[in-house]
Each structure stands twice: as C-alpha cells, then as structure tokens.
C-alpha cells in the first residue's frame, strides 16, 4: 500500500469504529487500539498534506478557533412546534387535520422530544458541509467546526444517500456525561453547570473547538428537508437516516389513533427516566409526507406536528432542616434536608439551596412545605415555598456566620455568591477533601485507598495532609476498623506505586484551585519542573498560552502559602515526579528557542492547536499579536488581512505552513 491508500484505508476504518462506538454504542476495538490508529493517521496526514480531507476522523479532535460565528440564512425555515397538554388537545388537532385533508385515514409517528439545542446539518455528496443553529428560525449561526467534533455526527455518509439534503436534530448531553463534566468542574474548584440543555447549547458557541471535542455531546436526528427524496413517511425518514449512519433513536412508533398516541405518551412519561438523556415531551407527526405537504405551516409551526409536553416533575414536601456543607475549596453549600419523597423515579431526601441569596430570595425556612423540581441537575432544587402551609411559629432563616466544621468566621468575596471558610490548613473537610482529590483516579490514582479510608486515617490522626500518606506503615494501618493485613499492604503498595505518576498529574493532584487536568498539562510543559513553576510570577504565567489571570493568581497564591511549599518539598524527598520525564523532554527541542510566532488562518496538514504545540515543543513561543518582536507569522488560508499588513509594515517574515514544518523537521 502506498501512503495515499494507507490514509484512505485508515480513515475508512476509523470512521467505522466511530460509528460502532458513538452511533450504535457497540465498540468492537478498545479505546487504546483506536488511539493508536488515530495517531498513525495523524502522522501520515501531517506528512502528506496533499491528501487533506475535510471529513477525516482526525479533525474530530478540534483545534480550530472561531472568533465570530457567521450568520447563515436557512434554506428551509426551522419552525417551532405547537404544544398540547391533554388527550382533548390532541383530538382537536386531529379534527383540524381531517378538515383540511378530507376524510382520509391519518397515521401518526410518535417520537420523543429531545431536550437540547436544535441544529440543521447540510450534506453534499455524502459529506457534512455545514451545521447551523436554529437561531430565530430564519437564520442561525454557522457552527460547523464545533459540530464536526461531535462523534455521532457522521462526516461521511454511507449507503444510498441523496446528493444534497438538510437533516435536523438535537444536540444533547447525556445525563452521565453531564454529571461527569460537573464532577470535574467541582474537582477543579469551579461552579457546576446548571443543566444539560443549557450546557449543550452553550457548547455550540465555544470559540475553541478543541474544548467542544472534550464534551460528551451527542446528536440525535429526527427530520430531513429537501423533498423529492422518494420517501413516503416520517417513519421511513427515520429509518433511512439511520441507514446513512445517523444516530436516530429507535423508540419512534407509528400510531393509528390518538388513543394509541396517548398510550405512547403515558408509557414514556414514566419510562423516560430510564433513558440516558433528557426529554421534555413527545412529538407527534402526521406520518404520510404527502399529507404533511398538504397541511403545510402556520406562521410559527407545522400543522402536521404537535408536541405533547410532559408534566413538569414537581412535588411538595416538608423541609426539616437546613444544613451546611463545606467543600474541598472551603466553599459553603446550604442543603435542604427534606421529608423523603418520590420524584422522577427516585426518592429525594436532599435538595441544593445554592447560596445565601437564593434562600433569602425565596424566603425558605425550616418547617416550610416546599416545591421541589428535578431537571437535569445532579440534586433537585427548591423552586418555591407553599406560604399557605407555613407554620405559625416559623422564623426567618439566618445564614451561618461561622464554619460548621471548624468554627472559623466565614468570608464572602466581592462579586461571589458563595461563602467560604478561610481556614485552609485547619478545616477538616478541606483537609480530607484535598487528600481525596490527590488520590483520585485522574490524579495520583492510588490503588487500595478510597475516600472513606482517607476520612478514617485522618480521624485516627495518621494523616494531616497528602504528604503524610507516604510515611504510613502497614503496622499503623492494620489495627484500624475494617482493615486487615492484605488491605493494609495494598494501601502501602498503592502509595508506593504512585511515585511513578508523571509530573503533570502530580501537579493536578496538588489541588491548586482552577488548575484542572488540561491546565496542569500546559503548566508542566511550559515550566518542565516544579521549581521553575514555583518561581514564576503572575505576569510570567499569563504569558503561557491559555493561562489567564484567574489561574495565574491562584498558582501564585498556592505557592505563596508556606505550608504548600513544605508539602512539595516533602513529596520531593519521597520520590514523586516533579519534572517532565526524559522521554517527555526528548520530544521537545530547542530548534525554535528565542523565536516568537504568530499563527493565523486555517491550516491543512495540521490543526492550529497542534501547530502551536509544535512551536512550544520546540522551544518557541506563541503570541497572539504581531509586534516588532515577532520572528515569524505562520499564515494559513483566510488569514486576517490586518495581520498581513501589520507583518509587512513591521518587516516580519510571513511563512507558509509547509515552510514552518520544514523548520521543525528532525
Ligand atoms: P419548541 O422549541 O418548544 O417550539 O419545540 C421545537 C423544537 O423541538 C424543535 O426546534 C426541535 O429542536 C425540538 N425537538 C426535539 N425533539 C424533536 C423531534 N423528535 N421532532 C421534532 N422536533 C424536536
Ligand atoms: Zn472550616
């Protein structure tokens, strides 16, 4: 096989694996094997930019940055849907339809109404060419680069697809994916997102498509525009779309009467809680496409479709007590302890009250009967108080002024909603929270040690901080509750093994606020070892690509705390990795040392992010604006004209992608 054949074969193979994994949910190779193949393809494509293909699976990782999303007028308007809430509403609708169509037998397709952000995808010759948000229905934003990173969106179709058509669907986040994203945010000391729908729609407008690629978004399809496709019914549309490689949920069903439709609604009103994503109703569509055409549209919605909204999931229950939780960063979260009640298929005992303002705004008090709602949030929330049921002796809630765990007076910074316990070194949940973060899977991944054991070890006075883990002995652990020789041994071995964990993960494990996995990697690469990082000032830190003021200040503050400096120095003596490994350093050269690059435009053989990475790996610096200090402007397609003029005026050499790649060839 020559390179071209190899590239094509790999693309086909990876496409098929993507399809198995993301559309069918049935992977047939491991993630590891997939990554190996993907890397191989990336390498070949980088060496052969002449075989560029906009639908290559390598482009899934994103990297292109969109500053302003272009407005696109929809070729076919994206309508809204009329709503119905009862069987009577549906029967009235059926009568209206019958009046227009004459007395013909009308069938319906019932689908679920996926709760996300609507999207219109345009395919030409089987390739995705455009993805546009609904916007106001007439025109939306071009979000193609972001949509390309969503793995269930096929970049290349299969089967008997027509030459050109638009297909519509909903971009959603699965509940599991959403929960995971929030766990990570909480672990990084950030505020969790409110619900999957807003997070999904917000994701489409992120400027950096590499960030979109990291989000577990999915695309569920439900209609095709562009008639004359020789299809007869909505049900066939769904089946066809599925056969071309789209993810089309299989719960759709053809119903002959409104009673059958109601059965579908009632079934899914209950069973929707078993689905991996959120739905907010059923969409009933006239099945026959000729009938649809005859029925047409009102000013706002198709006459041939109707949404049946599920009842909001809301229950009333008694709030017994408001308690306060202290997180790893010291943030205080008020929690409502409720009379247990069944809601959306699960028993609810607690609800988040968010912060002091929220409690004051709703005037929530102990003893109140409150309305609880469950959306996509991890824990349900209180939306209102039933004032009619307020007991006579009710007292206004007074927010705590001192930490419930350590008694320290709480602080609240300007512009922040949350109260904080400032007792960084002495507040128990902050101490154990930091240790739990340190040992977690994405950090030091210490086998044989879990969150509860950390609490136990702390309570028994065996550890005060994560460095203490490294001096624990089997003899100390064995006498503890639920510990035996074997488990004590596992724990000690697990701790020992963690000494091999690479620098960037150690850095993440330290638990510096706002330093998540990605930021830790960036900092590790930029500074190469902890001493250099600790010596960096905030100004120097923000010079690192993608490090902003907030992160920089947090890093400086962390290392400004003497107890943290001591922890690091102890961990060093225990043998943890505090610099990049030989191997990591080897992939880095000094070829571009002292040179500053500005990167502009769209590139072919390599993504913009990879190009920047190459610059940094080879000792160069990436800057976002051109000045007399700029060594080279690397110009891709569609480069901004002002950059070009500025470079020319300052005499900064402009080089092509190819010329740049030659510089770093080893
Ligand atoms: P609304 O925004 O409430 O007027 O509802 C219309 C929106 O429902 C459409 O723009 C779609 O984004 C969304 N939707 C979700 N699931 C479906 C489905 N199965 N069929 C049609 N539209 C759907
Ligand atoms: Zn405290």
XYZ file of C-alpha atoms and ligand atoms in Angstrom:
690
model
C 0.000 0.000 0.000
C 1.288 3.471 -0.767
C 0.722 6.369 1.627
C -2.434 7.563 -0.058
C -4.050 4.128 0.059
C -2.994 3.741 3.647
C -4.509 7.084 4.599
C -7.784 6.230 2.900
C -7.937 2.782 4.459
C -7.271 4.166 7.934
C -9.906 6.857 7.505
C -12.492 4.264 6.479
C -11.575 2.007 9.340
C -11.692 4.765 11.953
C -14.997 6.012 10.587
C -16.474 2.563 11.036
C -15.167 2.378 14.622
C -16.592 5.801 15.378
C -19.928 4.645 14.063
C -19.873 1.465 16.140
C -18.937 3.350 19.242
C -20.944 6.563 19.061
C -23.976 5.700 16.960
C -24.538 2.032 17.802
C -22.952 2.166 21.265
C -21.217 -1.110 20.380
C -17.463 -0.640 20.106
C -15.522 -3.567 18.706
C -11.998 -2.375 19.498
C -10.543 -0.867 22.660
C -10.068 2.873 23.128
C -6.361 2.203 23.200
C -6.331 0.473 19.825
C -8.420 3.285 18.422
C -5.959 5.889 19.675
C -3.019 4.061 18.125
C -4.712 4.025 14.740
C -5.764 7.638 15.047
C -2.202 8.689 15.859
C -0.922 6.732 12.879
C -3.372 8.535 10.618
C -2.449 11.904 12.106
C 1.186 11.224 11.368
C 0.538 10.185 7.797
C -1.701 13.166 7.171
C 0.915 15.534 8.574
C 3.499 14.065 6.233
C 1.119 14.234 3.264
C -0.853 17.461 3.374
C -1.733 16.898 -0.283
C -4.270 14.254 0.757
C -6.205 16.611 3.052
C -9.843 15.689 3.521
C -12.256 17.885 5.463
C -14.107 14.796 6.663
C -11.107 12.925 8.031
C -11.687 11.408 11.502
C -8.574 13.229 12.714
C -10.471 16.502 12.517
C -12.723 15.268 15.327
C -10.274 16.475 17.937
C -10.953 20.067 17.021
C -8.430 22.851 17.278
C -9.905 25.470 15.021
C -10.934 28.625 16.787
C -13.950 30.641 15.666
C -13.902 34.257 16.763
C -17.214 35.303 15.240
C -19.819 32.793 14.131
C -21.060 33.640 10.672
C -24.801 34.137 10.224
C -26.399 31.773 7.719
C -29.911 32.060 6.312
C -31.703 28.699 6.493
C -32.691 27.363 3.121
C -35.687 25.741 4.825
C -37.004 27.618 7.811
C -36.631 25.937 11.209
C -40.059 26.037 12.766
C -41.153 25.779 16.335
C -43.805 23.265 17.459
C -47.307 23.803 18.817
C -47.855 22.378 22.271
C -50.584 20.195 23.692
C -51.160 19.011 27.226
C -54.140 16.631 27.096
C -55.927 14.000 25.066
C -58.560 16.623 24.200
C -55.887 18.901 22.737
C -54.741 16.034 20.530
C -58.260 15.172 19.424
C -58.928 18.805 18.490
C -55.765 18.769 16.447
C -56.803 15.582 14.678
C -60.149 17.180 13.783
C -58.418 20.207 12.280
C -56.246 17.917 10.204
C -59.187 15.892 8.993
C -60.968 19.061 7.947
C -58.068 20.039 5.694
C -57.277 16.613 4.307
C -60.839 15.401 3.888
C -61.831 12.186 5.496
C -58.724 10.117 4.921
C -57.123 7.740 7.392
C -54.329 9.646 9.155
C -51.445 7.835 10.826
C -49.034 9.393 13.291
C -45.387 8.869 14.121
C -44.575 9.401 17.773
C -41.056 10.374 18.750
C -39.565 11.703 21.909
C -38.860 15.399 22.209
C -35.162 15.565 22.989
C -34.242 18.460 25.216
C -31.159 20.135 23.802
C -30.225 22.629 21.110
C -31.599 22.225 17.600
C -29.247 22.006 14.692
C -29.518 21.830 10.917
C -26.880 19.830 9.063
C -26.274 20.142 5.331
C -24.778 17.213 3.425
C -23.488 17.307 -0.098
C -22.263 14.190 -1.858
C -22.359 12.409 1.476
C -20.111 14.912 3.239
C -21.062 17.268 6.024
C -20.635 20.766 4.634
C -22.499 22.948 7.094
C -24.009 22.938 10.554
C -26.193 25.852 11.591
C -28.026 26.573 14.844
C -31.744 27.323 14.805
C -31.251 30.968 15.754
C -34.564 32.766 15.173
C -35.755 30.074 12.772
C -34.904 32.134 9.686
C -31.184 32.409 10.236
C -28.708 30.856 12.636
C -25.001 30.656 13.371
C -22.522 28.608 11.411
C -21.085 26.222 13.998
C -19.659 23.654 11.576
C -16.195 23.403 13.134
C -17.689 22.697 16.541
C -20.246 20.200 15.260
C -17.514 18.276 13.449
C -16.044 17.302 16.799
C -19.255 15.505 17.854
C -18.552 11.887 17.124
C -22.126 10.784 16.453
C -22.350 13.316 13.616
C -21.132 11.446 10.527
C -18.645 13.410 8.437
C -19.041 10.926 5.614
C -22.310 9.073 4.998
C -22.796 5.532 3.792
C -25.460 3.783 1.722
C -27.894 5.332 -0.777
C -27.922 8.940 0.424
C -29.229 11.675 -1.900
C -26.718 14.167 -3.362
C -27.882 17.112 -1.261
C -30.150 17.480 1.737
C -30.544 19.099 5.147
C -31.132 16.981 8.192
C -32.302 18.278 11.546
C -31.747 17.127 15.016
C -30.954 17.993 18.551
C -27.543 18.356 20.187
C -27.761 16.893 23.658
C -25.567 15.980 26.596
C -26.258 12.631 28.219
C -27.053 12.792 31.915
C -23.988 10.707 32.663
C -21.758 12.894 30.523
C -23.177 15.992 32.163
C -22.638 14.589 35.666
C -19.038 13.735 34.761
C -18.385 17.223 33.455
C -19.704 18.641 36.684
C -17.641 16.298 38.845
C -14.589 17.550 37.020
C -15.609 21.151 37.485
C -16.166 20.612 41.177
C -12.813 18.825 41.420
C -11.216 21.879 39.797
C -12.909 24.174 42.268
C -15.304 25.571 39.664
C -19.070 26.130 39.881
C -21.038 23.204 38.414
C -23.245 23.789 35.359
C -26.971 24.104 35.948
C -28.496 21.664 33.460
C -27.615 19.586 30.393
C -29.704 21.568 27.939
C -28.125 24.961 28.539
C -24.702 23.382 28.710
C -25.261 21.648 25.366
C -26.412 24.813 23.662
C -23.612 26.848 25.267
C -21.100 24.303 23.983
C -22.042 25.034 20.374
C -20.870 28.601 20.740
C -17.497 27.914 22.340
C -14.766 29.562 20.324
C -12.240 26.769 20.717
C -13.463 23.619 19.018
C -10.912 21.541 20.962
C -12.940 22.308 24.081
C -16.128 21.232 22.326
C -14.404 17.967 21.377
C -13.856 17.206 25.052
C -17.546 17.493 25.881
C -19.636 14.318 25.657
C -22.151 15.830 23.212
C -24.389 13.728 21.013
C -26.580 14.472 18.045
C -29.995 12.812 17.687
C -31.662 13.258 14.296
C -35.373 13.464 13.513
C -36.204 15.055 10.157
C -34.968 15.605 6.611
C -35.559 18.692 4.498
C -35.379 18.641 0.746
C -38.399 16.849 -0.625
C -38.389 14.690 -3.721
C -36.318 12.115 -1.885
C -38.716 9.336 -2.857
C -39.614 8.709 0.747
C -43.235 8.289 1.774
C -43.456 8.639 5.507
C -41.807 10.176 8.546
C -41.142 6.695 9.837
C -39.240 5.873 6.642
C -37.292 9.125 7.009
C -36.076 7.969 10.392
C -35.104 4.545 9.115
C -33.327 5.961 6.089
C -31.383 8.485 8.147
C -30.304 5.662 10.423
C -29.117 3.612 7.459
C -26.925 6.504 6.264
C -25.079 6.470 9.571
C -27.007 8.992 11.696
C -27.918 8.420 15.301
C -31.700 8.125 15.301
C -33.327 6.883 18.496
C -35.297 3.683 17.962
C -38.208 4.468 20.267
C -40.251 6.028 17.436
C -43.541 4.313 16.769
C -46.375 4.555 14.251
C -49.819 5.034 15.871
C -53.140 4.770 14.091
C -55.307 6.657 16.563
C -54.979 9.398 19.189
C -55.662 6.748 21.844
C -52.584 4.886 20.700
C -50.686 8.164 20.790
C -51.820 8.665 24.407
C -50.572 5.202 25.308
C -47.180 6.109 23.887
C -47.200 9.369 25.859
C -48.194 7.690 29.110
C -45.617 4.964 28.721
C -42.777 7.422 28.097
C -43.924 9.850 30.753
C -42.823 7.149 33.198
C -40.046 5.382 31.306
C -38.248 8.474 30.107
C -36.338 8.323 33.369
C -34.657 5.151 32.118
C -33.250 6.979 29.089
C -29.644 8.205 29.158
C -30.714 11.746 28.183
C -33.451 14.240 28.993
C -36.716 14.523 27.112
C -39.463 17.039 27.745
C -42.321 15.515 25.788
C -43.419 13.564 22.750
C -43.538 14.930 19.210
C -46.496 13.589 17.240
C -46.163 13.934 13.482
C -48.539 13.073 10.647
C -46.764 10.081 9.164
C -47.575 10.441 5.471
C -45.288 13.009 3.812
C -47.877 13.859 1.124
C -50.297 14.711 3.933
C -47.632 16.820 5.585
C -47.137 18.769 2.402
C -50.842 19.395 2.051
C -51.138 20.565 5.635
C -48.247 22.984 5.464
C -47.317 25.530 8.113
C -48.794 28.286 10.218
C -46.721 31.411 10.841
C -44.899 29.607 13.605
C -45.171 25.843 13.342
C -46.034 22.940 11.068
C -49.726 21.996 11.044
C -48.695 18.377 10.727
C -46.842 18.127 14.027
C -47.688 18.624 17.669
C -45.581 18.485 20.809
C -47.142 16.836 23.831
C -45.403 18.250 26.879
C -44.703 16.012 29.844
C -45.894 17.379 33.136
C -43.150 19.240 34.993
C -41.619 16.991 37.610
C -42.600 18.763 40.750
C -43.649 17.632 44.206
C -44.343 19.312 47.520
C -42.676 18.136 50.708
C -41.612 19.394 54.126
C -38.189 20.913 54.677
C -36.993 19.716 58.083
C -33.624 21.326 58.402
C -31.076 23.428 56.557
C -27.527 22.150 56.945
C -24.275 23.444 55.506
C -21.612 21.511 53.625
C -18.005 22.549 53.356
C -16.238 21.592 50.129
C -12.581 20.959 49.412
C -12.055 24.589 48.436
C -13.833 25.816 51.564
C -16.995 26.796 49.653
C -20.147 26.501 51.741
C -23.243 24.922 50.199
C -26.559 25.100 52.053
C -28.563 21.889 51.792
C -32.263 21.312 52.440
C -32.997 18.102 54.327
C -36.446 17.022 53.212
C -39.144 14.604 54.191
C -38.264 11.799 51.714
C -40.492 11.860 48.652
C -40.669 10.111 45.287
C -39.748 12.371 42.370
C -38.901 11.442 38.782
C -38.399 7.819 39.744
C -36.062 8.351 42.680
C -36.516 9.093 46.363
C -35.388 12.596 47.171
C -34.131 13.485 50.651
C -31.991 16.495 49.982
C -32.059 19.496 47.707
C -29.482 22.162 46.974
C -30.219 25.683 48.182
C -27.236 27.121 46.241
C -26.321 30.098 48.428
C -27.489 32.703 50.943
C -29.098 34.925 48.309
C -31.191 32.081 46.966
C -32.555 31.302 50.434
C -33.338 34.967 51.057
C -34.930 35.452 47.650
C -37.373 32.557 48.063
C -37.691 33.139 51.830
C -37.082 29.467 52.541
C -37.397 28.460 56.209
C -37.159 25.315 58.247
C -40.588 23.727 58.657
C -41.832 25.087 55.325
C -43.621 22.997 52.744
C -41.606 23.499 49.578
C -41.962 22.625 45.900
C -39.110 20.512 44.649
C -38.233 20.119 40.997
C -35.879 17.781 39.241
C -34.384 18.890 35.987
C -31.027 17.732 34.791
C -29.350 18.884 37.975
C -27.429 16.337 39.972
C -29.526 17.026 43.005
C -33.023 18.503 42.828
C -33.751 22.102 43.655
C -36.377 24.001 45.575
C -38.333 26.337 43.356
C -40.847 27.871 45.752
C -42.401 27.826 49.208
C -46.068 26.983 49.802
C -46.730 30.005 52.032
C -50.279 28.844 52.835
C -48.753 25.950 54.722
C -46.170 27.951 56.683
C -46.388 27.120 60.420
C -47.284 29.973 62.791
C -44.014 29.778 64.702
C -41.832 29.929 61.600
C -38.635 32.003 61.881
C -36.631 33.740 59.176
C -33.585 31.730 58.128
C -30.380 33.230 59.402
C -27.426 32.197 57.278
C -24.500 30.828 59.264
C -21.656 33.199 60.020
C -19.119 30.578 61.114
C -17.840 27.370 59.541
C -19.956 24.433 60.788
C -16.877 22.218 60.773
C -14.166 24.343 62.344
C -15.905 27.435 63.737
C -13.880 29.947 61.707
C -15.787 33.109 60.675
C -16.885 32.792 57.048
C -15.920 35.259 54.352
C -17.643 36.284 51.167
C -15.589 37.903 48.436
C -16.812 40.775 46.293
C -18.985 39.548 43.489
C -19.108 35.945 44.691
C -22.337 34.237 45.628
C -20.726 31.638 47.844
C -19.478 31.972 51.413
C -16.059 30.479 52.154
C -14.303 29.089 55.186
C -10.811 30.645 55.026
C -9.255 28.100 57.385
C -7.280 26.455 54.605
C -4.921 24.422 56.764
C -7.151 23.543 59.707
C -10.684 22.892 58.440
C -11.292 19.104 58.404
C -13.425 18.725 55.237
C -10.985 20.948 53.347
C -8.091 18.802 54.523
C -9.722 15.471 53.715
C -11.214 16.897 50.511
C -7.745 17.824 49.291
C -6.387 14.387 50.144
C -9.324 12.737 48.397
C -8.667 14.827 45.324
C -4.973 13.917 45.498
C -5.657 10.169 45.430
C -8.456 10.317 42.822
C -8.250 8.384 39.581
C -7.192 11.235 37.313
C -4.677 12.483 39.841
C -2.414 10.043 41.719
C -4.816 7.135 41.212
C -3.770 5.393 44.421
C -4.984 1.835 44.408
C -6.227 0.380 47.667
C -7.205 3.764 49.078
C -10.661 5.320 48.892
C -12.439 8.411 50.162
C -13.745 6.762 53.307
C -10.376 5.376 54.276
C -8.955 8.882 53.936
C -11.555 10.105 56.438
C -10.701 7.249 58.748
C -6.945 7.812 58.550
C -7.473 11.498 59.224
C -9.816 10.854 62.144
C -7.311 8.464 63.670
C -4.650 11.144 63.430
C -2.493 9.181 60.992
C -2.565 11.779 58.205
C -2.904 15.576 58.240
C -2.146 16.100 54.546
C -1.350 14.159 51.415
C 2.365 14.029 52.088
C 1.656 12.008 55.224
C 0.361 9.167 53.025
C 3.961 8.434 52.038
C 5.119 7.699 55.574
C 2.209 5.427 56.518
C 3.229 1.940 57.544
C 1.379 -1.336 57.376
C 1.601 -1.643 61.144
C -0.154 1.696 61.629
C -2.996 0.840 59.278
C -3.746 -2.749 60.270
C -5.412 -2.075 63.628
C -7.945 0.274 62.028
C -11.579 -0.618 61.578
C -12.276 -2.825 58.517
C -8.565 -3.131 57.786
C -6.715 -6.410 57.511
C -3.153 -7.308 56.664
C -3.956 -7.657 52.978
C -5.801 -4.347 52.637
C -3.110 -2.523 54.619
C -0.489 -3.981 52.333
C -2.443 -2.957 49.237
C -2.689 0.561 50.534
C 1.025 0.877 51.209
C 1.836 -0.650 47.812
C -0.620 1.676 46.101
C 1.039 4.684 47.689
C 4.464 3.415 46.666
C 3.365 2.831 43.070
C 2.041 6.378 42.799
C 5.609 7.675 42.914
C 5.832 6.841 39.212
C 2.883 9.053 38.252
C 4.097 11.693 35.756
C 4.673 15.309 36.708
C 1.586 16.811 35.081
C -0.675 14.552 37.109
C 1.199 15.268 40.322
C 0.680 18.928 39.568
C -3.040 18.347 39.075
C -3.160 16.286 42.288
C -1.779 19.155 44.384
C -5.248 20.656 44.178
C -4.431 24.209 43.121
C -7.710 25.957 42.508
C -8.572 26.287 38.785
C -5.686 24.003 37.823
C -7.557 21.139 36.212
C -6.068 18.351 34.156
C -5.595 20.396 31.000
C -4.122 23.412 32.731
C -1.772 21.152 34.702
C -0.506 19.681 31.429
C 0.037 23.137 29.962
C 1.949 24.335 33.010
C 4.035 21.174 33.243
C 5.067 21.552 29.650
C 5.791 25.232 29.858
C 7.849 25.051 33.057
C 9.197 21.489 32.854
C 9.716 21.232 36.614
C 8.138 22.393 39.822
C 10.954 24.741 40.864
C 10.587 26.792 37.711
C 6.832 26.882 38.173
C 7.087 27.929 41.807
C 9.416 30.756 40.862
C 7.060 32.105 38.201
C 5.271 35.394 38.750
C 1.675 36.002 37.735
C 2.864 38.085 34.773
C 5.074 35.261 33.563
C 2.304 32.718 33.998
C -0.208 34.601 31.874
C 2.343 34.629 29.080
C 1.773 30.869 28.787
C -0.815 30.121 26.141
C -4.319 29.855 27.580
C -3.346 30.731 31.133
C -5.457 33.652 32.310
C -5.283 35.982 35.310
C -7.529 33.855 37.463
C -5.384 30.735 37.094
C -2.111 32.662 37.360
C -3.146 34.315 40.604
C -4.336 31.043 42.031
C -0.982 29.380 41.270
C 0.986 32.232 42.808
C -1.240 32.193 45.859
C -0.862 28.427 46.264
C 2.922 28.534 46.258
C 2.873 31.655 48.397
C 1.451 29.546 51.206
C 4.407 28.201 53.263
C 2.564 25.002 54.185
C 2.200 24.140 50.494
C 5.876 24.776 49.833
C 6.712 22.422 52.656
C 4.363 19.747 51.324
C 6.001 19.916 47.918
C 9.465 19.658 49.388
C 8.434 16.639 51.448
C 6.828 14.944 48.419
C 10.086 15.540 46.542
C 12.098 13.727 49.173
C 9.662 10.798 48.980
C 10.475 10.481 45.283
C 7.409 11.810 43.454
C 7.858 13.103 39.901
C 8.348 16.838 39.937
C 9.745 17.295 36.470
C 8.990 16.063 32.980
C 10.478 12.666 32.183
C 13.423 12.185 29.824
C 11.017 10.915 27.238
C 8.748 13.903 27.527
C 11.720 16.218 27.322
C 13.078 14.398 24.293
C 10.028 15.200 22.204
C 10.960 18.788 22.938
C 13.824 20.548 21.203
C 15.474 23.938 21.235
C 15.123 24.351 17.481
C 12.944 27.428 17.852
C 14.488 28.827 21.002
C 14.201 32.576 21.308
C 11.743 32.813 18.430
C 8.206 34.110 18.727
C 5.479 33.011 16.338
C 2.072 34.361 15.494
C -0.256 31.816 13.946
C -3.137 32.967 11.787
C -5.674 31.408 9.434
C -6.732 27.855 8.747
C -4.234 25.056 8.167
C -4.378 21.934 6.139
C -1.955 19.290 7.313
C -2.120 20.094 10.973
C -4.626 21.676 13.301
C -3.959 25.102 14.688
C -3.561 23.713 18.183
C -1.076 21.076 17.042
C 0.849 23.738 15.229
C 1.091 25.792 18.411
C 2.080 22.680 20.311
C 4.881 22.056 17.811
C 6.143 25.589 18.342
C 6.175 25.173 22.098
C 7.607 21.651 21.995
C 10.487 23.025 20.024
C 11.197 25.835 22.418
C 9.419 28.623 20.557
C 6.813 30.997 21.888
C 3.342 31.568 20.560
C 1.963 35.050 20.718
C -1.440 36.272 19.651
C -0.493 39.660 18.276
C 2.172 40.844 15.898
C 4.832 43.231 17.157
C 8.391 44.088 16.266
C 9.407 41.140 18.485
C 7.584 38.614 16.321
C 10.032 36.348 14.482
C 7.567 34.787 12.023
C 3.946 34.943 11.037
C 2.749 31.461 10.076
C -0.009 32.079 7.568
C -2.795 29.677 6.740
C -5.769 30.086 4.454
C -8.155 33.002 5.121
C -5.671 34.822 7.281
C -6.928 38.151 8.598
C -5.834 40.966 6.223
C -4.891 43.290 9.103
C -2.358 40.759 10.404
C -0.812 40.540 6.990
C -0.495 44.300 6.589
C 0.911 44.682 10.070
C 3.505 41.973 9.460
C 4.521 43.578 6.185
C 4.810 47.018 7.760
C 6.966 45.713 10.593
C 9.009 43.549 8.254
C 8.003 40.326 9.981
C 8.604 37.405 7.594
C 5.434 35.573 6.577
C 5.874 31.826 6.145
C 3.540 29.084 4.981
C 2.545 26.034 6.957
C 4.899 23.927 4.843
C 7.841 26.260 5.433
C 7.158 26.119 9.128
C 7.009 22.316 9.215
C 10.390 22.188 7.497
C 11.905 24.208 10.342
C 10.991 21.609 12.928
C 11.735 18.518 10.905
C 14.222 16.403 12.774
P -40.115 24.364 20.840
O -38.696 24.900 20.884
O -40.667 24.052 22.183
O -41.010 25.175 19.968
O -40.002 22.941 20.155
C -39.493 22.786 18.864
C -38.164 22.128 18.954
O -38.261 20.814 19.481
C -37.553 21.907 17.624
O -36.902 23.060 17.151
C -36.556 20.819 17.900
O -35.319 21.409 18.241
C -37.069 20.143 19.152
N -37.274 18.696 19.007
C -36.804 17.778 19.878
N -37.126 16.533 19.509
C -37.809 16.640 18.344
C -38.386 15.669 17.464
N -38.350 14.361 17.725
N -39.003 16.134 16.358
C -39.063 17.472 16.095
N -38.525 18.420 16.890
C -37.903 18.019 18.010
Zn -13.952 25.457 58.270
